[in-house]
Amino acid sequence: QVQLVESGGGLVQAGGSLRLSCAASGRTFSRYDMGWFRQAPGKEREFVAAITWIGGVTHYADSVKGRFTISRDNAKNTLYLQMNSLKPEDTAVYYCAAGGGTYPRSLLGYGYWGQGTQVTVSS
């Protein structure tokens, strides 16, 4: 079992940067594919980025490609999301998740979720 706790959210102006962290408990963090998702008010939760546990292969939503970078430090049991050139449309609650597998972009593949951290980008 994995427990996930996100941090690093906040209020930032458009064009700014934030780095989200997701601290995982449990000794098997390194064996999970990990993902970031986000949910804006009135919208469905959507895929942002994912990273595999084998090879560290990354996947990104088109809307964040080139601006966001997902990474993981297995020694620290921590997942990161570096967000640059932030836009108002990036405003959402950001969730990290463990699981992934065959379809890293699908919510259905993730069995463990954090509580979320709010990111607000002002124009």
mmCIF file of C-alpha atoms in Angstrom:
data_model
loop_
_atom_site.group_PDB
_atom_site.id
_atom_site.type_symbol
_atom_site.label_atom_id
_atom_site.label_comp_id
_atom_site.label_asym_id
_atom_site.label_seq_id
_atom_site.Cartn_x
_atom_site.Cartn_y
_atom_site.Cartn_z
ATOM 1 C CA GLN A 1 0.000 0.000 0.000
ATOM 2 C CA VAL A 2 1.136 3.539 -0.759
ATOM 3 C CA GLN A 3 0.097 6.787 0.912
ATOM 4 C CA LEU A 4 0.678 10.001 -1.001
ATOM 5 C CA VAL A 5 0.921 13.597 0.243
ATOM 6 C CA GLU A 6 1.265 16.508 -2.186
ATOM 7 C CA SER A 7 2.795 19.889 -1.396
ATOM 8 C CA GLY A 8 4.124 22.943 -3.169
ATOM 9 C CA GLY A 9 0.946 24.456 -4.534
ATOM 10 C CA GLY A 10 0.120 28.126 -4.228
ATOM 11 C CA LEU A 11 -0.674 31.364 -5.996
ATOM 12 C CA VAL A 12 1.593 32.490 -8.813
ATOM 13 C CA GLN A 13 1.383 35.034 -11.608
ATOM 14 C CA ALA A 14 1.141 33.961 -15.213
ATOM 15 C CA GLY A 15 4.583 33.122 -16.557
ATOM 16 C CA GLY A 16 5.829 32.037 -13.161
ATOM 17 C CA SER A 17 6.954 28.662 -11.885
ATOM 18 C CA LEU A 18 6.077 26.205 -9.146
ATOM 19 C CA ARG A 19 7.426 22.819 -8.144
ATOM 20 C CA LEU A 20 5.019 20.295 -6.723
ATOM 21 C CA SER A 21 6.203 17.424 -4.578
ATOM 22 C CA CYS A 22 4.485 14.181 -3.685
ATOM 23 C CA ALA A 23 5.875 12.280 -0.723
ATOM 24 C CA ALA A 24 5.090 8.574 -0.715
ATOM 25 C CA SER A 25 5.103 6.175 2.180
ATOM 26 C CA GLY A 26 5.920 2.518 1.804
ATOM 27 C CA ARG A 27 8.983 0.681 0.642
ATOM 28 C CA THR A 28 7.679 -0.119 -2.832
ATOM 29 C CA PHE A 29 7.426 3.407 -4.228
ATOM 30 C CA SER A 30 10.170 2.654 -6.739
ATOM 31 C CA ARG A 31 8.060 -0.130 -8.260
ATOM 32 C CA TYR A 32 5.059 2.056 -9.071
ATOM 33 C CA ASP A 33 4.381 4.038 -12.166
ATOM 34 C CA MET A 34 3.455 7.535 -10.975
ATOM 35 C CA GLY A 35 1.288 10.252 -12.404
ATOM 36 C CA TRP A 36 0.055 13.793 -11.926
ATOM 37 C CA PHE A 37 -3.530 14.736 -12.664
ATOM 38 C CA ARG A 38 -5.459 17.957 -12.175
ATOM 39 C CA GLN A 39 -9.034 19.035 -11.736
ATOM 40 C CA ALA A 40 -10.337 22.523 -12.350
ATOM 41 C CA PRO A 41 -13.678 23.705 -10.912
ATOM 42 C CA GLY A 42 -16.571 22.229 -12.845
ATOM 43 C CA LYS A 43 -14.318 20.030 -14.954
ATOM 44 C CA GLU A 44 -13.321 16.391 -14.924
ATOM 45 C CA ARG A 45 -9.995 15.280 -13.551
ATOM 46 C CA GLU A 46 -7.462 15.156 -16.373
ATOM 47 C CA PHE A 47 -4.071 13.664 -17.039
ATOM 48 C CA VAL A 48 -1.032 15.928 -16.756
ATOM 49 C CA ALA A 49 2.092 13.762 -16.715
ATOM 50 C CA ALA A 50 3.329 10.287 -15.837
ATOM 51 C CA ILE A 51 6.622 8.505 -15.267
ATOM 52 C CA THR A 52 7.246 4.770 -15.325
ATOM 53 C CA TRP A 53 9.126 2.862 -12.679
ATOM 54 C CA ILE A 54 11.128 0.965 -15.303
ATOM 55 C CA GLY A 55 13.354 3.280 -17.280
ATOM 56 C CA GLY A 56 11.715 6.481 -16.091
ATOM 57 C CA VAL A 57 9.790 6.905 -19.341
ATOM 58 C CA THR A 58 7.725 10.093 -19.254
ATOM 59 C CA HIS A 59 4.378 11.037 -20.790
ATOM 60 C CA TYR A 60 2.806 14.477 -20.965
ATOM 61 C CA ALA A 61 -0.506 15.982 -21.898
ATOM 62 C CA ASP A 62 -0.209 18.155 -24.980
ATOM 63 C CA SER A 63 -1.316 21.182 -22.977
ATOM 64 C CA VAL A 64 1.740 21.027 -20.697
ATOM 65 C CA LYS A 65 4.398 19.546 -22.972
ATOM 66 C CA GLY A 66 7.494 21.720 -23.013
ATOM 67 C CA ARG A 67 6.437 23.594 -19.869
ATOM 68 C CA PHE A 68 6.114 20.889 -17.204
ATOM 69 C CA THR A 69 8.653 18.244 -16.192
ATOM 70 C CA ILE A 70 7.877 15.166 -14.139
ATOM 71 C CA SER A 71 10.634 13.428 -12.208
ATOM 72 C CA ARG A 72 11.088 11.056 -9.319
ATOM 73 C CA ASP A 73 13.674 10.405 -6.632
ATOM 74 C CA ASN A 74 13.223 6.805 -5.548
ATOM 75 C CA ALA A 75 15.761 7.188 -2.740
ATOM 76 C CA LYS A 76 13.578 9.912 -1.237
ATOM 77 C CA ASN A 77 10.250 8.278 -2.153
ATOM 78 C CA THR A 78 9.261 11.535 -3.814
ATOM 79 C CA LEU A 79 7.619 12.513 -7.084
ATOM 80 C CA TYR A 80 8.003 16.010 -8.533
ATOM 81 C CA LEU A 81 6.301 18.202 -11.073
ATOM 82 C CA GLN A 82 8.253 21.260 -12.186
ATOM 83 C CA MET A 83 5.837 23.722 -13.757
ATOM 84 C CA ASN A 84 7.199 26.627 -15.794
ATOM 85 C CA SER A 85 5.545 29.308 -17.912
ATOM 86 C CA LEU A 86 2.333 28.843 -15.996
ATOM 87 C CA LYS A 87 -0.932 30.009 -17.528
ATOM 88 C CA PRO A 88 -4.269 30.879 -15.913
ATOM 89 C CA GLU A 89 -5.726 27.741 -17.485
ATOM 90 C CA ASP A 90 -3.317 25.668 -15.384
ATOM 91 C CA THR A 91 -5.325 26.659 -12.307
ATOM 92 C CA ALA A 92 -6.588 23.466 -10.671
ATOM 93 C CA VAL A 93 -6.152 21.071 -7.798
ATOM 94 C CA TYR A 94 -3.205 18.844 -8.640
ATOM 95 C CA TYR A 95 -3.169 15.216 -7.537
ATOM 96 C CA CYS A 96 -0.403 12.643 -7.588
ATOM 97 C CA ALA A 97 -1.253 9.021 -8.100
ATOM 98 C CA ALA A 98 0.462 5.641 -7.979
ATOM 99 C CA GLY A 99 -0.298 2.768 -10.307
ATOM 100 C CA GLY A 100 -0.326 3.503 -14.010
ATOM 101 C CA GLY A 101 0.570 0.403 -15.930
ATOM 102 C CA THR A 102 -0.533 -0.164 -19.495
ATOM 103 C CA TYR A 103 -2.425 3.126 -19.804
ATOM 104 C CA PRO A 104 -0.503 5.779 -17.887
ATOM 105 C CA ARG A 105 -2.818 8.557 -19.108
ATOM 106 C CA SER A 106 -5.948 6.915 -17.718
ATOM 107 C CA LEU A 107 -7.250 7.622 -14.220
ATOM 108 C CA LEU A 108 -8.516 4.057 -14.059
ATOM 109 C CA GLY A 109 -5.000 2.658 -13.887
ATOM 110 C CA TYR A 110 -4.126 4.390 -10.645
ATOM 111 C CA GLY A 111 -5.106 2.831 -7.349
ATOM 112 C CA TYR A 112 -3.615 5.302 -4.918
ATOM 113 C CA TRP A 113 -4.258 9.050 -4.791
ATOM 114 C CA GLY A 114 -3.116 11.968 -2.707
ATOM 115 C CA GLN A 115 -5.421 14.615 -1.287
ATOM 116 C CA GLY A 116 -4.392 17.257 -3.812
ATOM 117 C CA THR A 117 -2.720 20.656 -3.714
ATOM 118 C CA GLN A 118 -4.211 23.863 -5.114
ATOM 119 C CA VAL A 119 -2.410 25.747 -7.860
ATOM 120 C CA THR A 120 -3.794 29.160 -8.797
ATOM 121 C CA VAL A 121 -2.327 31.169 -11.658
ATOM 122 C CA SER A 122 -3.376 34.798 -11.872
ATOM 123 C CA SER A 123 -3.409 36.740 -15.118
#
